[in-house]
């Protein structure tokens, strides 16, 4: 059966690559596209292709007028929660690609999805190799007590920490041993320099020119250090395969699921 997909943010850096991926997938049909700046244009033509008969909508509400199985959202943090809740209300499964949602946002989404019996999948990073980085870091946390997370991005990235960094900190919190470092609350000076505490992990975000997207888990033990790091290049290609995998499998389980590792076996 062909999977009918709406892509919100269909002309953006990642969303555009995902929209092209959906158009190229033999088992998918792009039935809707949302991008205010390209509203009224054919999504195929927007991406330099032959017209595909799908007119870009200015809002997700307009796109949801067309029957669909899955909404893939790669818009901006101020919009993604409202989009997700709207899709749930319409009975359409959602793949959340945008980072920047808080724990409270996810709790609200989870409750709505559970009540409606609609499936939602979210991941801090849809790259297969970034997912493996997190998996290896979680393995290491069972053996090394002290770990902190550093994420790097361009100066224009609108959220801190990155979705990758936040999700990694949450996963490390679930498995880590008690830290041997002095608690932040007991430190003197500018405590902010120790970063933000997410769960039980200190997270530091670097935002400046010269970076694209990177994330590392830094482990410290007496007389040794382990760094597990993922670096992304300047294209959105690494995120397409994972996003399409999530779209294909999101409807397997109603409610909210988080973390691409759940789909990798």
Coordinates of C-alpha atoms in Angstrom, one line a residue:
X1 CA 0.0 0.0 0.0
X2 CA 1.3 3.5 -0.9
X3 CA 1.9 5.7 2.1
X4 CA 0.3 9.1 1.7
X5 CA 2.6 11.8 3.1
X6 CA 2.3 15.5 3.9
X7 CA 5.6 17.3 4.5
X8 CA 5.4 20.5 6.5
X9 CA 8.5 22.7 6.0
X10 CA 8.7 21.3 2.5
X11 CA 11.1 23.9 1.1
X12 CA 13.5 24.1 4.1
X13 CA 17.0 22.7 4.5
X14 CA 15.9 19.3 5.8
X15 CA 12.3 19.4 5.0
X16 CA 13.1 20.0 1.3
X17 CA 15.4 17.0 1.2
X18 CA 12.7 14.9 2.8
X19 CA 10.1 16.1 0.4
X20 CA 12.3 15.1 -2.5
X21 CA 12.9 11.8 -0.8
X22 CA 9.2 11.1 -0.5
X23 CA 8.7 12.0 -4.2
X24 CA 11.4 9.5 -5.1
X25 CA 10.2 6.7 -2.9
X26 CA 8.4 3.9 -4.7
X27 CA 6.2 3.2 -1.7
X28 CA 5.2 6.8 -0.9
X29 CA 3.1 9.5 -2.4
X30 CA 3.5 13.2 -1.5
X31 CA -0.1 14.4 -1.2
X32 CA 0.6 17.6 0.6
X33 CA 3.3 20.2 1.2
X34 CA 3.4 23.2 3.6
X35 CA 5.6 26.2 3.1
X36 CA 4.3 29.7 3.4
X37 CA 6.9 31.2 1.1
X38 CA 6.1 28.9 -1.7
X39 CA 2.3 28.7 -1.3
X40 CA 0.4 28.3 -4.5
X41 CA 3.2 26.8 -6.4
X42 CA 3.6 23.1 -7.5
X43 CA 6.0 21.4 -5.1
X44 CA 7.8 19.6 -7.9
X45 CA 8.5 22.9 -9.7
X46 CA 9.7 24.5 -6.4
X47 CA 12.4 21.8 -6.3
X48 CA 13.4 22.2 -9.9
X49 CA 11.4 19.2 -11.1
X50 CA 8.5 18.5 -13.4
X51 CA 5.2 19.5 -11.8
X52 CA 3.7 16.7 -9.6
X53 CA 0.2 18.1 -9.2
X54 CA 0.6 19.0 -5.5
X55 CA 0.1 22.7 -4.7
X56 CA 2.0 24.0 -1.7
X57 CA -0.2 25.2 1.1
X58 CA 0.4 28.1 3.4
X59 CA -0.9 26.2 6.5
X60 CA -1.1 22.6 7.7
X61 CA -4.8 23.0 8.2
X62 CA -5.2 23.5 4.4
X63 CA -2.9 20.5 3.7
X64 CA -4.9 18.2 6.0
X65 CA -8.0 18.7 3.8
X66 CA -6.4 16.1 1.6
X67 CA -6.5 12.5 3.0
X68 CA -3.1 11.5 4.3
X69 CA -1.5 8.8 6.4
X70 CA 1.5 10.6 7.9
X71 CA 2.6 14.2 8.4
X72 CA 6.3 14.8 8.5
X73 CA 7.1 18.1 10.3
X74 CA 10.3 20.0 9.7
X75 CA 9.1 23.4 10.5
X76 CA 10.3 25.7 13.3
X77 CA 9.9 25.1 17.1
X78 CA 7.2 27.7 17.5
X79 CA 4.9 25.8 15.1
X80 CA 5.7 22.1 15.5
X81 CA 3.7 21.4 18.6
X82 CA 0.6 23.1 17.2
X83 CA 1.1 21.2 14.0
X84 CA 1.5 17.9 15.8
X85 CA -1.7 18.4 17.9
X86 CA -3.6 19.4 14.8
X87 CA -2.6 16.3 12.9
X88 CA -3.5 14.1 16.0
X89 CA -6.9 15.8 16.1
X90 CA -7.3 14.9 12.4
X91 CA -6.4 11.3 13.0
X92 CA -3.1 11.5 11.0
X93 CA 0.1 10.0 12.3
X94 CA 3.1 12.4 12.8
X95 CA 6.9 12.2 12.4
X96 CA 8.3 15.1 14.4
X97 CA 11.6 16.2 12.7
X98 CA 12.0 19.6 14.4
X99 CA 14.0 20.0 17.6
X100 CA 13.3 22.5 20.3
X101 CA 10.3 20.9 22.0
X102 CA 10.4 20.7 25.8
X103 CA 9.6 17.8 28.1
X104 CA 6.3 19.5 28.9
X105 CA 5.6 19.8 25.1
X106 CA 6.2 16.1 24.7
X107 CA 4.0 15.3 27.7
X108 CA 1.1 17.2 26.1
X109 CA 1.7 15.5 22.8
X110 CA 1.9 12.1 24.4
X111 CA -1.4 12.6 26.2
X112 CA -3.2 13.8 23.1
X113 CA -1.8 10.9 21.0
X114 CA -2.7 8.3 23.6
X115 CA -6.3 9.7 24.0
X116 CA -6.8 9.8 20.2
X117 CA -5.1 6.4 19.5
X118 CA -2.8 8.2 17.0
X119 CA 0.9 7.4 16.5
X120 CA 3.6 10.0 16.9
X121 CA 7.3 9.5 16.4
X122 CA 10.0 12.0 17.4
X123 CA 13.8 11.9 17.4
X124 CA 16.4 14.4 18.3
X125 CA 18.3 13.3 15.2
X126 CA 17.3 11.1 12.3
X127 CA 20.8 10.3 11.1
X128 CA 21.7 6.6 11.4
X129 CA 25.2 7.4 12.5
X130 CA 24.1 10.0 15.1
X131 CA 21.8 7.4 16.5
X132 CA 24.7 4.9 16.7
X133 CA 26.8 7.6 18.5
X134 CA 24.0 7.9 21.2
X135 CA 23.8 4.1 21.4
X136 CA 27.5 3.8 22.0
X137 CA 27.5 6.6 24.6
X138 CA 24.7 4.9 26.5
X139 CA 26.8 1.7 26.6
X140 CA 29.8 3.6 27.9
X141 CA 27.7 5.3 30.6
X142 CA 27.1 2.0 32.3
X143 CA 30.9 1.8 33.0
X144 CA 32.1 5.4 33.3
X145 CA 30.5 7.6 36.0
X146 CA 31.3 11.1 34.7
X147 CA 29.9 12.3 31.4
X148 CA 28.9 15.6 29.9
X149 CA 27.4 16.5 26.5
X150 CA 28.6 19.3 24.2
X151 CA 26.7 20.2 21.0
X152 CA 28.0 22.5 18.3
X153 CA 26.0 24.3 15.6
X154 CA 26.1 27.3 13.3
X155 CA 25.4 30.7 14.7
X156 CA 21.9 30.7 13.2
X157 CA 20.5 27.6 14.9
X158 CA 17.5 28.8 16.8
X159 CA 17.4 26.4 19.7
X160 CA 19.8 25.2 22.5
X161 CA 20.6 22.6 23.2
X162 CA 20.2 20.7 19.9
X163 CA 17.6 18.0 19.8
X164 CA 20.5 15.6 19.5
X165 CA 22.1 16.9 22.7
X166 CA 18.9 17.0 24.7
X167 CA 17.9 13.5 23.7
X168 CA 21.4 12.2 24.5
X169 CA 21.4 13.8 27.9
X170 CA 18.0 12.3 28.7
X171 CA 19.1 8.8 27.6
X172 CA 22.4 9.1 29.6
X173 CA 20.5 10.2 32.7
X174 CA 18.5 7.0 32.6
X175 CA 21.6 4.8 32.8
X176 CA 24.5 6.7 34.2
X177 CA 26.2 6.1 37.6
X178 CA 26.3 8.9 40.2
X179 CA 28.8 11.6 39.1
X180 CA 32.0 12.1 41.1
X181 CA 32.2 15.8 40.1
X182 CA 31.3 18.5 42.6
X183 CA 27.6 19.4 42.3
X184 CA 27.0 22.6 40.4
X185 CA 25.0 24.0 43.4
X186 CA 28.1 23.7 45.5
X187 CA 30.4 25.7 43.2
X188 CA 31.4 29.3 43.6
X189 CA 31.8 31.8 40.8
X190 CA 29.7 31.9 37.6
X191 CA 27.9 28.6 37.8
X192 CA 26.4 29.2 34.3
X193 CA 29.8 28.2 32.9
X194 CA 29.0 24.6 33.9
X195 CA 26.3 24.5 31.3
X196 CA 22.6 23.5 31.6
X197 CA 21.5 20.5 33.7
X198 CA 19.3 18.2 31.7
X199 CA 18.2 15.3 33.8
X200 CA 21.5 14.4 35.6
X201 CA 23.8 15.5 32.8
X202 CA 25.5 18.9 32.2
X203 CA 25.0 20.1 28.6
X204 CA 27.0 22.8 26.8
X205 CA 26.0 24.4 23.5
X206 CA 28.4 26.1 21.2
X207 CA 26.8 28.4 18.5
X208 CA 29.2 30.2 16.1
X209 CA 30.3 30.3 12.5
X210 CA 32.4 27.5 11.3
X211 CA 30.2 24.7 12.7
X212 CA 27.4 22.8 11.0
X213 CA 26.1 20.2 13.5
X214 CA 28.1 18.1 15.9
X215 CA 27.5 16.4 19.2
X216 CA 29.8 14.6 21.6
X217 CA 29.6 12.8 24.9
X218 CA 32.7 13.4 26.9
X219 CA 33.5 10.7 29.6
X220 CA 36.2 11.2 32.2
X221 CA 37.9 8.7 34.5
X222 CA 41.1 8.8 36.5
X223 CA 44.0 9.5 34.0
X224 CA 41.9 8.8 30.9
X225 CA 39.1 10.4 28.8
X226 CA 36.7 9.0 26.2
X227 CA 35.0 11.1 23.6
X228 CA 32.2 9.7 21.4
X229 CA 31.3 12.2 18.7
X230 CA 29.2 12.7 15.7
X231 CA 29.9 15.3 13.0
X232 CA 27.4 16.2 10.2
X233 CA 28.3 17.8 6.9
X234 CA 26.6 20.6 5.2
X235 CA 23.8 18.6 3.4
X236 CA 20.6 17.3 4.8
X237 CA 21.1 13.9 3.2
X238 CA 22.0 12.0 6.4
X239 CA 18.5 12.7 7.9
X240 CA 16.4 11.6 4.9
X241 CA 16.7 7.8 5.3
X242 CA 15.9 7.9 9.0
X243 CA 13.0 10.2 8.5
X244 CA 11.5 8.0 5.8
X245 CA 12.1 4.9 8.0
X246 CA 10.1 6.6 10.8
X247 CA 7.3 7.5 8.4
X248 CA 7.0 3.9 7.2
X249 CA 6.8 2.6 10.7
X250 CA 5.3 5.3 12.9
X251 CA 1.8 3.7 12.7
X252 CA 2.9 0.4 14.2
X253 CA 2.3 1.6 17.8
X254 CA -0.3 4.3 18.8
X255 CA 1.0 7.0 21.2
X256 CA 4.3 8.8 21.3
X257 CA 7.6 7.0 20.7
X258 CA 11.0 8.8 20.9
X259 CA 14.4 7.9 19.5
X260 CA 15.4 6.4 16.2
X261 CA 17.2 3.6 17.9
X262 CA 13.8 2.0 18.6
X263 CA 13.6 1.3 14.8
X264 CA 17.1 0.0 14.3
X265 CA 16.7 -3.3 16.1

